[in-house]
C-alpha cells in the first residue's frame, strides 16, 4: 500500500481537509518506535515582542559573529536557494562531520523552503520525528495539509533532513532486495538458537552500515544534529530559532534549547520525549502505552459495525493474540508471495494505532487476516517500513533510526538482562511486549555506541517553550510531556485529550488556535491548558 493509498482510506472522524491532514500527519511523522527486535522499523503570557515575531529576523548571509572561531566559516556561509518541486526552493548547508574536529571534513544537509503565502515573519524549522524522519519530505508533501492557513501565511516553512537521513549523508546499509529478505525471516530471541541468529543478523547489518556509510555513522547523534540546526538557523540569517518538533523532534528541540538557550525563539514540542529515560525505560513505557491503545481500539471496534472481534475487549485481545501465535508458528504468504512473519504482523498492528483515523484500516486488515488473507496487514507493515507498492523502499528511516539511537542510548546486550527486561515487557504488555524485547542486540557490530549521557533537558532561556501531550499517545506516553515541561522550566504544558500520536494538525481548533496564537502573536497558552 502506498502512502497516498493509505492516506486516502478510512472513515475516521472529521471530513475533507481534517481527514486528509490527519492521514498525512500519520504518513510522515515517523513516531518514536521502540528500539525493538524485528519491528520494521490548550491568564495567557505574551512574549516580549508586542505581537510581532523577533525570533526570525532575517539578516543577509550567515551570522558568523556569534560562532566559535573553529566554526565561523560554517556559521557565515551563504545559502544558495534554487527552484525545485512544487514551487519550493531547495538548498544545502555545510556542517562539520565531527564537531570535536571541525576541520576534519564536512557533510551537506538538504533543506527545502516553502515561502509564506503572506508577509513572512521569518523561518519556521520543522522536524517530523523518528529519529530518521525526513523533514524535507514532510514540508514538501504535507505542510499544506498539516499546518494551518495562518501558519503558512506567516512563516517560510523550512524542512531539512538531519544528518544520516535520506538526502543528508544518509546511513546506508542494505539493498531493497536484502531488506525484503530480512523482513521475510523471524528468529525468536527468547530461545538460544533464535537469539544467536538474531545477533548475527544484526551484526551483519550494522557492519554493512559501517562499510557503506563511512565515518559519519559515528556522528549522527542528536547533539550533533542540534548543533547542525544552529548552523542552519544562522546560515539562513535568523537571529533566533522558531521550531516545531514532533515526537523525536521534541528531543532534538529540547537538546537545542539545552545547548543554545539564548537562541530559542518560539518552540513547540508535540509528542514529547522525556530526556531522562534510558532505552529500557523508553521501551517499557511504550509497550504499556501501545497495549492500552490496542485495547482502546478493540473497544472502538466493538462499538461499530464490521468488527471481527466480539464478546468484550478481553476476548477481542485474546483473539488477536491467538492470531499472532498462528503467524509465529506458520507464517502465511501475502498475495504477492512474500512471507508475512509475526514481526510484520506486529508492525502492521502498531502502525494504525498512531492515529484513530486509521483504525478502520486496522479493523479491515484484522478481518481479512482472520479469514486467511494476510495481505492488508502486510500493506500496513510496508507502510510503516516505507516500502511502496512497487517494492521500493522510499527512505532509509529504519537504518537511520537504529544508528541514531545506538549513539544516543546505551543498551544492555547481556542475555540475562534482556531476559529480565522481556519478562517486564510481557507483564506490562501481554500482547506486544514479547516483540519489543531483546532490543539490546540492536547495536551489535557497531564501533561507536552510547556516546550520550542520559540527563534531563536544561533550559535557561527567556522565551517560553510550549510542550504538547496527548492523553492517549501510544508512542510518547502523556506523562513524558509533563516530565519534559518540568525539566525545561520556562515552558507551558498544553494537553489534548485524545487518542493517537501527537496533536497539532489533527486535534481540532483548540490545539490549532493555541499553537497558531503562540507562533504568530506570541501568546503563550496557560500552563495546564486542556483541549478535547
Short mmCIF file of C-alpha atoms in Angstrom, two decimals:
data_model
loop_
_atom_site.label_atom_id
_atom_site.label_comp_id
_atom_site.label_asym_id
_atom_site.label_seq_id
_atom_site.Cartn_x
_atom_site.Cartn_y
_atom_site.Cartn_z
CA UNK A 1 0.00 0.00 0.00
CA UNK A 2 1.43 3.35 -0.98
CA UNK A 3 1.39 6.40 1.26
CA UNK A 4 -1.29 8.03 -0.84
CA UNK A 5 -3.48 4.96 -0.85
CA UNK A 6 -3.27 4.68 2.91
CA UNK A 7 -3.77 8.39 3.41
CA UNK A 8 -6.96 8.42 1.41
CA UNK A 9 -8.51 5.45 3.16
CA UNK A 10 -10.52 5.27 6.30
CA UNK A 11 -13.78 6.55 7.71
CA UNK A 12 -12.48 8.25 10.81
CA UNK A 13 -13.92 11.35 12.48
CA UNK A 14 -13.88 14.66 10.66
CA UNK A 15 -14.38 15.33 6.99
CA UNK A 16 -12.44 16.50 3.98
CA UNK A 17 -9.43 18.55 4.96
CA UNK A 18 -9.36 17.20 8.52
CA UNK A 19 -9.14 13.58 7.41
CA UNK A 20 -6.54 14.33 4.77
CA UNK A 21 -4.47 16.36 7.23
CA UNK A 22 -4.63 13.60 9.83
CA UNK A 23 -3.67 10.86 7.40
CA UNK A 24 -0.74 12.80 6.02
CA UNK A 25 0.46 13.51 9.53
CA UNK A 26 0.45 9.77 10.18
CA UNK A 27 2.28 9.24 6.92
CA UNK A 28 5.22 11.46 7.71
CA UNK A 29 5.51 11.76 11.46
CA UNK A 30 7.84 8.90 11.99
CA UNK A 31 6.78 8.19 15.53
CA UNK A 32 9.33 7.21 18.12
CA UNK A 33 9.08 3.43 17.89
CA UNK A 34 10.72 1.16 20.41
CA UNK A 35 14.24 0.04 19.56
CA UNK A 36 12.86 -3.44 19.35
CA UNK A 37 13.91 -6.64 17.68
CA UNK A 38 12.14 -7.48 14.44
CA UNK A 39 9.92 -4.38 14.15
CA UNK A 40 10.43 -2.51 10.86
CA UNK A 41 11.47 -0.16 11.61
CA UNK A 42 -4.60 24.23 25.31
CA UNK A 43 -4.40 34.34 32.27
CA UNK A 44 -2.06 33.98 28.94
CA UNK A 45 1.52 35.13 28.86
CA UNK A 46 2.70 37.19 25.91
CA UNK A 47 6.23 37.07 24.61
CA UNK A 48 8.08 40.38 24.78
CA UNK A 49 7.51 41.07 21.10
CA UNK A 50 4.32 43.09 21.20
CA UNK A 51 2.79 40.69 18.72
CA UNK A 52 5.48 40.77 16.07
CA UNK A 53 7.98 37.95 15.98
CA UNK A 54 11.53 38.87 16.97
CA UNK A 55 12.62 35.32 16.55
CA UNK A 56 13.27 35.00 12.88
CA UNK A 57 14.54 38.40 11.88
CA UNK A 58 16.39 37.60 8.68
CA UNK A 59 19.84 39.03 8.10
CA UNK A 60 21.65 38.80 4.76
CA UNK A 61 24.02 35.86 4.58
CA UNK A 62 25.21 33.90 7.57
CA UNK A 63 25.79 35.06 11.14
CA UNK A 64 29.42 34.19 11.73
CA UNK A 65 29.90 36.78 14.51
CA UNK A 66 28.16 34.53 17.05
CA UNK A 67 30.18 31.42 16.21
CA UNK A 68 33.19 29.85 17.91
CA UNK A 69 36.36 30.53 15.94
CA UNK A 70 36.57 26.99 14.57
CA UNK A 71 33.01 27.20 13.22
CA UNK A 72 32.98 30.72 11.74
CA UNK A 73 33.10 29.51 8.15
CA UNK A 74 30.13 27.25 8.78
CA UNK A 75 28.05 29.92 10.54
CA UNK A 76 28.99 32.54 7.94
CA UNK A 77 28.12 30.56 4.83
CA UNK A 78 25.55 31.94 2.40
CA UNK A 79 22.70 29.65 1.41
CA UNK A 80 22.00 29.50 -2.31
CA UNK A 81 18.39 28.60 -2.98
CA UNK A 82 17.26 27.15 -6.29
CA UNK A 83 13.76 26.35 -7.51
CA UNK A 84 12.66 22.75 -7.12
CA UNK A 85 9.49 20.71 -6.77
CA UNK A 86 6.01 22.07 -6.03
CA UNK A 87 7.13 25.69 -6.31
CA UNK A 88 9.52 25.27 -3.42
CA UNK A 89 13.16 26.26 -3.13
CA UNK A 90 15.95 23.86 -2.24
CA UNK A 91 19.45 24.32 -0.88
CA UNK A 92 22.16 22.64 1.12
CA UNK A 93 24.08 23.75 4.21
CA UNK A 94 27.56 22.54 5.04
CA UNK A 95 28.30 21.33 8.58
CA UNK A 96 31.30 19.58 10.15
CA UNK A 97 31.21 15.81 10.21
CA UNK A 98 32.65 15.80 13.72
CA UNK A 99 32.18 18.84 15.98
CA UNK A 100 35.17 17.75 18.03
CA UNK A 101 37.27 18.19 14.90
CA UNK A 102 35.56 20.84 12.71
CA UNK A 103 38.45 20.94 10.28
CA UNK A 104 38.39 17.22 9.68
CA UNK A 105 35.76 17.13 6.97
CA UNK A 106 32.18 18.21 6.31
CA UNK A 107 28.83 16.93 5.10
CA UNK A 108 25.93 18.60 3.28
CA UNK A 109 22.43 18.85 4.76
CA UNK A 110 19.44 19.09 2.42
CA UNK A 111 16.87 21.87 3.02
CA UNK A 112 13.61 22.82 1.34
CA UNK A 113 11.66 26.06 1.74
CA UNK A 114 8.03 26.82 1.01
CA UNK A 115 7.62 30.61 1.15
CA UNK A 116 4.92 32.20 3.28
CA UNK A 117 1.69 32.87 1.41
CA UNK A 118 1.50 36.28 3.14
CA UNK A 119 4.04 38.60 4.76
CA UNK A 120 6.67 36.35 6.27
CA UNK A 121 7.75 36.68 9.89
CA UNK A 122 10.74 34.51 9.09
CA UNK A 123 11.67 30.84 9.04
CA UNK A 124 9.91 28.01 10.85
CA UNK A 125 12.11 24.92 11.07
CA UNK A 126 10.17 21.65 11.27
CA UNK A 127 11.21 18.16 12.30
CA UNK A 128 8.58 15.39 11.93
CA UNK A 129 10.15 12.83 14.24
CA UNK A 130 11.87 9.48 14.01
CA UNK A 131 14.68 9.52 14.54
CA UNK A 132 15.11 9.08 10.82
CA UNK A 133 12.10 11.06 9.55
CA UNK A 134 12.63 13.38 6.61
CA UNK A 135 11.71 16.99 7.35
CA UNK A 136 12.33 17.73 3.68
CA UNK A 137 9.57 15.30 2.66
CA UNK A 138 7.29 16.49 5.45
CA UNK A 139 7.38 20.11 4.27
CA UNK A 140 7.36 19.22 0.60
CA UNK A 141 4.49 16.74 0.68
CA UNK A 142 2.37 17.52 3.71
CA UNK A 143 2.70 21.07 5.04
CA UNK A 144 -0.39 22.27 3.16
CA UNK A 145 -2.50 19.68 4.97
CA UNK A 146 -0.97 19.73 8.44
CA UNK A 147 -0.13 23.36 9.13
CA UNK A 148 -2.97 25.87 9.27
CA UNK A 149 -3.53 28.64 6.75
CA UNK A 150 -2.48 31.09 9.46
CA UNK A 151 0.90 29.41 9.90
CA UNK A 152 1.52 29.07 6.20
CA UNK A 153 0.65 32.75 5.70
CA UNK A 154 3.09 33.95 8.35
CA UNK A 155 6.11 31.69 8.02
CA UNK A 156 8.52 30.39 5.45
CA UNK A 157 8.43 26.67 6.15
CA UNK A 158 11.86 25.04 6.34
CA UNK A 159 12.19 21.28 6.08
CA UNK A 160 15.51 19.54 6.47
CA UNK A 161 16.88 16.05 6.56
CA UNK A 162 19.03 15.71 9.70
CA UNK A 163 22.45 14.14 9.36
CA UNK A 164 22.14 10.47 8.50
CA UNK A 165 18.66 10.85 6.98
CA UNK A 166 17.77 10.31 3.32
CA UNK A 167 19.45 13.24 1.47
CA UNK A 168 21.89 14.32 4.20
CA UNK A 169 24.86 11.95 4.37
CA UNK A 170 22.40 9.06 4.71
CA UNK A 171 23.01 5.92 6.69
CA UNK A 172 23.17 3.22 4.02
CA UNK A 173 23.09 -0.49 4.79
CA UNK A 174 21.13 -2.96 2.67
CA UNK A 175 19.65 -3.15 -0.82
CA UNK A 176 15.87 -3.31 -1.23
CA UNK A 177 16.14 -7.00 -2.03
CA UNK A 178 18.16 -7.62 1.13
CA UNK A 179 15.61 -5.69 3.17
CA UNK A 180 12.81 -7.83 1.78
CA UNK A 181 14.77 -10.97 2.57
CA UNK A 182 15.44 -9.80 6.13
CA UNK A 183 11.78 -8.98 6.72
CA UNK A 184 10.83 -12.46 5.50
CA UNK A 185 12.65 -14.03 8.46
CA UNK A 186 11.89 -14.04 12.16
CA UNK A 187 14.06 -15.57 14.85
CA UNK A 188 12.57 -15.99 18.30
CA UNK A 189 15.19 -14.38 20.58
CA UNK A 190 13.72 -15.99 23.66
CA UNK A 191 15.38 -19.22 22.50
CA UNK A 192 19.14 -19.73 22.47
CA UNK A 193 19.21 -20.54 18.76
CA UNK A 194 16.91 -17.63 17.86
CA UNK A 195 18.96 -15.20 19.91
CA UNK A 196 22.21 -16.32 18.29
CA UNK A 197 20.74 -15.94 14.81
CA UNK A 198 19.24 -12.57 15.69
CA UNK A 199 22.57 -11.30 16.98
CA UNK A 200 24.40 -12.48 13.87
CA UNK A 201 21.83 -10.87 11.56
CA UNK A 202 22.02 -7.57 13.42
CA UNK A 203 25.81 -7.67 13.45
CA UNK A 204 25.91 -8.31 9.71
CA UNK A 205 23.52 -5.42 9.07
CA UNK A 206 25.45 -2.99 11.25
CA UNK A 207 28.74 -3.95 9.67
CA UNK A 208 27.20 -3.29 6.26
CA UNK A 209 26.06 0.12 7.57
CA UNK A 210 29.61 0.94 8.63
CA UNK A 211 31.08 -0.13 5.32
CA UNK A 212 28.55 1.72 3.14
CA UNK A 213 28.04 4.85 5.28
CA UNK A 214 31.57 5.63 6.30
CA UNK A 215 32.88 7.83 9.14
CA UNK A 216 29.70 9.88 9.52
CA UNK A 217 27.97 6.84 11.03
CA UNK A 218 29.74 7.61 14.33
CA UNK A 219 28.45 11.21 14.28
CA UNK A 220 24.70 11.02 13.60
CA UNK A 221 23.84 11.58 17.27
CA UNK A 222 21.18 14.07 18.34
CA UNK A 223 23.58 16.57 19.92
CA UNK A 224 25.41 16.87 16.60
CA UNK A 225 22.06 17.30 14.82
CA UNK A 226 21.12 20.08 17.26
CA UNK A 227 24.41 21.84 16.55
CA UNK A 228 23.62 21.47 12.84
CA UNK A 229 20.28 23.14 13.49
CA UNK A 230 22.03 26.17 14.93
CA UNK A 231 24.27 26.46 11.88
CA UNK A 232 21.22 26.19 9.61
CA UNK A 233 19.49 28.93 11.64
CA UNK A 234 22.49 31.22 11.30
CA UNK A 235 23.13 30.41 7.65
CA UNK A 236 19.56 31.40 6.84
CA UNK A 237 20.11 34.70 8.68
CA UNK A 238 17.79 34.04 11.63
CA UNK A 239 18.82 35.60 14.94
CA UNK A 240 16.55 33.19 16.84
CA UNK A 241 15.22 29.71 16.08
CA UNK A 242 11.49 29.23 15.56
CA UNK A 243 10.86 25.50 15.61
CA UNK A 244 8.08 22.89 15.50
CA UNK A 245 9.14 19.40 16.50
CA UNK A 246 7.04 16.25 16.62
CA UNK A 247 7.90 13.08 18.57
CA UNK A 248 11.68 12.54 18.36
CA UNK A 249 11.72 16.14 17.06
CA UNK A 250 10.90 17.17 20.64
CA UNK A 251 14.15 15.54 21.78
CA UNK A 252 16.05 17.37 19.05
CA UNK A 253 14.32 20.61 20.12
CA UNK A 254 14.97 20.17 23.83
CA UNK A 255 18.60 19.31 23.07
CA UNK A 256 18.88 22.54 21.09
CA UNK A 257 17.27 24.50 23.93
CA UNK A 258 19.77 22.99 26.37
CA UNK A 259 22.76 23.86 24.17
CA UNK A 260 21.60 27.26 22.87
CA UNK A 261 19.05 28.67 25.36
CA UNK A 262 19.53 32.31 24.30
CA UNK A 263 18.86 31.48 20.66
CA UNK A 264 15.43 29.92 21.20
CA UNK A 265 12.65 31.99 19.67
CA UNK A 266 9.30 30.22 19.57
CA UNK A 267 9.40 26.49 20.03
CA UNK A 268 6.58 23.92 20.12
CA UNK A 269 7.39 20.33 21.12
CA UNK A 270 4.49 17.98 20.31
CA UNK A 271 4.53 14.35 21.43
CA UNK A 272 7.27 14.83 23.96
CA UNK A 273 10.18 12.54 24.68
CA UNK A 274 11.48 12.50 28.26
CA UNK A 275 15.25 13.03 28.03
CA UNK A 276 15.88 11.33 31.40
CA UNK A 277 14.75 7.88 30.31
CA UNK A 278 17.07 5.02 29.50
CA UNK A 279 16.44 2.88 26.43
CA UNK A 280 14.90 0.17 28.60
CA UNK A 281 12.57 2.67 30.31
CA UNK A 282 11.54 4.05 26.92
CA UNK A 283 10.70 0.61 25.61
CA UNK A 284 8.71 -0.41 28.70
CA UNK A 285 6.81 2.89 28.66
CA UNK A 286 5.91 2.44 25.02
CA UNK A 287 4.93 -1.19 25.43
CA UNK A 288 2.48 -0.25 28.18
CA UNK A 289 1.08 2.65 26.11
CA UNK A 290 0.67 0.61 22.92
CA UNK A 291 -1.10 -2.16 24.82
CA UNK A 292 -3.52 0.42 26.22
CA UNK A 293 -4.09 1.87 22.74
CA UNK A 294 -4.78 -1.57 21.32
CA UNK A 295 -7.44 -2.16 23.97
CA UNK A 296 -8.99 1.25 23.19
CA UNK A 297 -9.04 0.28 19.52
CA UNK A 298 -10.77 -3.03 20.26
CA UNK A 299 -13.36 -1.22 22.39
CA UNK A 300 -13.99 1.21 19.50
CA UNK A 301 -14.15 -1.66 17.02
CA UNK A 302 -16.80 -3.50 19.03
CA UNK A 303 -18.98 -0.37 19.17
CA UNK A 304 -19.02 -0.17 15.38
CA UNK A 305 -20.25 -2.38 12.58
CA UNK A 306 -17.94 -4.72 10.74
CA UNK A 307 -15.80 -5.58 13.75
CA UNK A 308 -14.33 -9.09 13.56
CA UNK A 309 -13.67 -9.09 17.32
CA UNK A 310 -16.58 -9.90 19.65
CA UNK A 311 -17.56 -10.76 23.24
CA UNK A 312 -15.82 -7.89 25.02
CA UNK A 313 -12.37 -6.32 24.99
CA UNK A 314 -10.57 -9.17 26.73
CA UNK A 315 -11.97 -11.70 24.27
CA UNK A 316 -11.06 -9.44 21.36
CA UNK A 317 -7.49 -9.10 22.58
CA UNK A 318 -7.26 -12.86 23.09
CA UNK A 319 -8.34 -13.43 19.51
CA UNK A 320 -5.60 -11.09 18.26
CA UNK A 321 -3.07 -12.92 20.42
CA UNK A 322 -4.10 -16.30 19.02
CA UNK A 323 -3.81 -14.90 15.51
CA UNK A 324 -0.30 -13.66 16.29
CA UNK A 325 0.63 -17.09 17.63
CA UNK A 326 -0.51 -18.68 14.39
CA UNK A 327 1.70 -16.29 12.39
CA UNK A 328 4.64 -17.19 14.61
CA UNK A 329 4.09 -20.92 14.12
CA UNK A 330 3.19 -20.91 10.44
CA UNK A 331 3.68 -17.54 8.71
CA UNK A 332 1.36 -17.21 5.70
CA UNK A 333 2.06 -15.65 2.33
CA UNK A 334 0.63 -12.38 1.06
CA UNK A 335 -0.91 -12.12 -2.41
CA UNK A 336 2.47 -11.11 -3.84
CA UNK A 337 4.12 -14.24 -2.48
CA UNK A 338 6.02 -12.60 0.37
CA UNK A 339 6.08 -14.30 3.74
CA UNK A 340 4.21 -12.39 6.47
CA UNK A 341 6.12 -13.08 9.66
CA UNK A 342 4.77 -12.39 13.11
CA UNK A 343 7.12 -9.39 13.24
CA UNK A 344 5.47 -7.96 10.11
CA UNK A 345 2.06 -8.67 11.64
CA UNK A 346 3.02 -6.78 14.79
CA UNK A 347 4.30 -3.85 12.72
CA UNK A 348 1.03 -3.79 10.80
CA UNK A 349 -0.86 -3.87 14.08
CA UNK A 350 1.09 -0.97 15.59
CA UNK A 351 1.15 1.47 12.65
CA UNK A 352 -2.60 2.34 12.66
CA UNK A 353 -2.51 2.93 16.41
CA UNK A 354 -0.65 6.20 15.72
CA UNK A 355 -3.91 7.84 14.58
CA UNK A 356 -7.52 6.99 15.41
CA UNK A 357 -8.46 7.98 11.84
CA UNK A 358 -6.59 4.85 10.73
CA UNK A 359 -8.47 2.47 12.99
CA UNK A 360 -10.87 1.48 10.18
CA UNK A 361 -7.85 0.32 8.20
CA UNK A 362 -6.76 -1.88 11.08
CA UNK A 363 -10.28 -3.26 11.51
CA UNK A 364 -10.36 -4.22 7.84
CA UNK A 365 -6.87 -5.74 7.93
CA UNK A 366 -7.71 -7.84 11.00
CA UNK A 367 -10.96 -9.02 9.42
CA UNK A 368 -9.02 -10.19 6.38
CA UNK A 369 -6.31 -11.85 8.44
CA UNK A 370 -8.89 -13.77 10.46
CA UNK A 371 -10.26 -15.35 7.28
CA UNK A 372 -6.82 -16.23 5.95
CA UNK A 373 -5.76 -13.17 3.95
CA UNK A 374 -2.66 -11.52 5.44
CA UNK A 375 -2.12 -9.07 2.55
CA UNK A 376 -3.81 -6.00 4.10
CA UNK A 377 -1.80 -6.46 7.28
CA UNK A 378 1.37 -6.71 5.21
CA UNK A 379 0.39 -3.50 3.41
CA UNK A 380 0.22 -1.74 6.78
CA UNK A 381 3.62 -3.15 7.71
CA UNK A 382 5.01 -1.97 4.35
CA UNK A 383 3.61 1.49 5.02
CA UNK A 384 5.47 1.58 8.31
CA UNK A 385 8.65 0.39 6.61
CA UNK A 386 8.34 2.98 3.78
CA UNK A 387 8.04 0.28 1.11
CA UNK A 388 5.89 1.31 -1.84
CA UNK A 389 3.62 -0.89 -3.97
CA UNK A 390 6.42 -1.43 -6.49
CA UNK A 391 8.73 -2.91 -3.88
CA UNK A 392 10.95 0.15 -3.50
CA UNK A 393 11.92 1.42 -0.05
CA UNK A 394 11.49 5.19 -0.26
CA UNK A 395 13.56 6.14 2.78
CA UNK A 396 16.41 4.95 4.96
CA UNK A 397 14.44 5.65 8.14
CA UNK A 398 14.88 2.13 9.56
CA UNK A 399 18.66 2.31 9.36
CA UNK A 400 18.91 5.96 10.46
CA UNK A 401 16.62 5.19 13.39
CA UNK A 402 18.90 2.46 14.65
CA UNK A 403 22.15 4.33 14.05
CA UNK A 404 20.97 7.47 15.86
CA UNK A 405 19.51 5.58 18.80
CA UNK A 406 22.67 3.49 19.17
CA UNK A 407 24.63 6.73 19.68
CA UNK A 408 22.03 8.44 21.87
CA UNK A 409 21.45 5.47 24.20
CA UNK A 410 23.44 2.72 25.85
CA UNK A 411 21.85 -0.71 25.51
CA UNK A 412 22.48 -3.83 27.57
CA UNK A 413 23.12 -6.87 25.39
CA UNK A 414 23.69 -9.24 28.32
CA UNK A 415 21.31 -12.18 27.71
CA UNK A 416 20.17 -12.33 31.33
CA UNK A 417 19.49 -8.58 31.39
CA UNK A 418 17.49 -8.84 28.16
CA UNK A 419 15.56 -11.82 29.51
CA UNK A 420 14.70 -9.87 32.64
CA UNK A 421 13.51 -6.92 30.55
CA UNK A 422 11.46 -9.30 28.36
CA UNK A 423 9.64 -10.56 31.46
CA UNK A 424 8.78 -6.98 32.45
CA UNK A 425 7.66 -6.15 28.92
CA UNK A 426 5.32 -9.13 28.75
CA UNK A 427 3.93 -8.14 32.14
CA UNK A 428 3.03 -4.58 31.05
CA UNK A 429 2.08 -5.62 27.50
CA UNK A 430 0.82 -9.20 27.23
CA UNK A 431 0.10 -8.77 23.52
CA UNK A 432 3.05 -6.78 22.21
CA UNK A 433 5.73 -6.95 24.90
CA UNK A 434 7.37 -10.11 23.61
CA UNK A 435 8.01 -8.46 20.26
CA UNK A 436 9.52 -5.34 21.81
CA UNK A 437 12.05 -7.31 23.82
CA UNK A 438 15.71 -8.12 23.19
CA UNK A 439 16.38 -4.68 21.73
CA UNK A 440 19.74 -4.85 23.48
CA UNK A 441 21.17 -6.53 20.39
CA UNK A 442 20.39 -3.55 18.15
CA UNK A 443 23.90 -2.10 18.30
CA UNK A 444 25.83 -5.34 17.80
CA UNK A 445 28.78 -4.80 15.47
CA UNK A 446 28.83 -1.01 15.66
CA UNK A 447 32.18 0.51 16.59
CA UNK A 448 30.82 3.62 18.33
CA UNK A 449 27.76 3.47 20.59
CA UNK A 450 26.21 5.10 23.63
CA UNK A 451 28.06 8.42 23.49
CA UNK A 452 25.31 10.44 25.19
CA UNK A 453 24.97 10.53 28.96
CA UNK A 454 21.28 10.32 29.84
CA UNK A 455 20.36 13.60 31.56
CA UNK A 456 17.34 15.90 31.87
CA UNK A 457 16.84 18.76 29.46
CA UNK A 458 18.01 22.02 31.00
CA UNK A 459 16.75 25.38 29.72
CA UNK A 460 17.72 28.85 30.96
CA UNK A 461 16.31 30.90 28.08
CA UNK A 462 13.85 33.79 28.44
CA UNK A 463 11.49 32.66 25.64
CA UNK A 464 8.74 30.32 26.91
CA UNK A 465 8.51 26.93 25.19
CA UNK A 466 5.23 25.08 24.58
CA UNK A 467 5.09 21.31 25.19
CA UNK A 468 2.08 19.35 23.90
CA UNK A 469 0.99 15.99 25.25
CA UNK A 470 -1.84 13.70 24.08
CA UNK A 471 -3.51 11.66 26.81
CA UNK A 472 -3.86 8.57 24.61
CA UNK A 473 -0.50 8.75 22.87
CA UNK A 474 0.91 5.24 22.35
CA UNK A 475 4.41 6.23 21.16
CA UNK A 476 5.25 9.07 23.56
CA UNK A 477 3.11 8.45 26.66
CA UNK A 478 1.42 11.52 28.11
CA UNK A 479 3.44 11.60 31.31
CA UNK A 480 6.59 12.20 29.27
CA UNK A 481 5.21 15.59 28.20
CA UNK A 482 4.73 16.64 31.81
CA UNK A 483 8.21 15.48 32.67
CA UNK A 484 9.77 17.46 29.82
CA UNK A 485 7.79 20.57 30.75
CA UNK A 486 9.22 20.36 34.30
CA UNK A 487 12.75 19.88 33.02
CA UNK A 488 12.54 22.91 30.74
CA UNK A 489 11.16 25.14 33.50
CA UNK A 490 10.18 28.14 31.37
CA UNK A 491 7.51 26.22 29.48
CA UNK A 492 3.78 25.57 29.26
CA UNK A 493 2.10 22.18 29.03
CA UNK A 494 -0.77 22.04 26.53
CA UNK A 495 -2.85 18.85 26.67
CA UNK A 496 -5.06 17.21 24.07
CA UNK A 497 -7.48 14.69 25.49
CA UNK A 498 -7.46 12.35 22.54
CA UNK A 499 -6.06 9.18 21.02
CA UNK A 500 -3.02 8.74 18.82
CA UNK A 501 0.44 10.16 18.44
CA UNK A 502 0.92 13.99 18.57
CA UNK A 503 -1.80 16.64 18.30
CA UNK A 504 -1.10 19.73 16.19
CA UNK A 505 -2.57 19.33 12.71
CA UNK A 506 -5.19 16.73 13.68
CA UNK A 507 -6.66 17.62 17.07
CA UNK A 508 -9.11 20.38 16.11
CA UNK A 509 -9.40 24.14 16.60
CA UNK A 510 -8.49 24.32 20.29
CA UNK A 511 -4.97 22.98 19.76
CA UNK A 512 -4.58 24.69 16.39
CA UNK A 513 -5.57 28.13 17.68
CA UNK A 514 -3.37 27.84 20.77
CA UNK A 515 -0.31 26.92 18.71
CA UNK A 516 -1.01 29.47 15.98
CA UNK A 517 -1.52 32.29 18.50
CA UNK A 518 1.76 31.37 20.17
CA UNK A 519 3.78 31.36 16.96
CA UNK A 520 2.09 34.32 15.24
CA UNK A 521 1.06 36.60 18.13
CA UNK A 522 3.42 35.49 20.87
CA UNK A 523 0.53 34.45 23.13
CA UNK A 524 1.66 31.60 25.34
CA UNK A 525 -1.11 29.16 26.34
CA UNK A 526 -1.73 28.75 30.06
CA UNK A 527 0.40 26.07 31.63
CA UNK A 528 -2.07 23.21 32.12
CA UNK A 529 -4.50 24.24 29.35
CA UNK A 530 -6.53 21.27 28.10
CA UNK A 531 -8.33 20.67 24.80
CA UNK A 532 -10.75 17.88 23.98
#
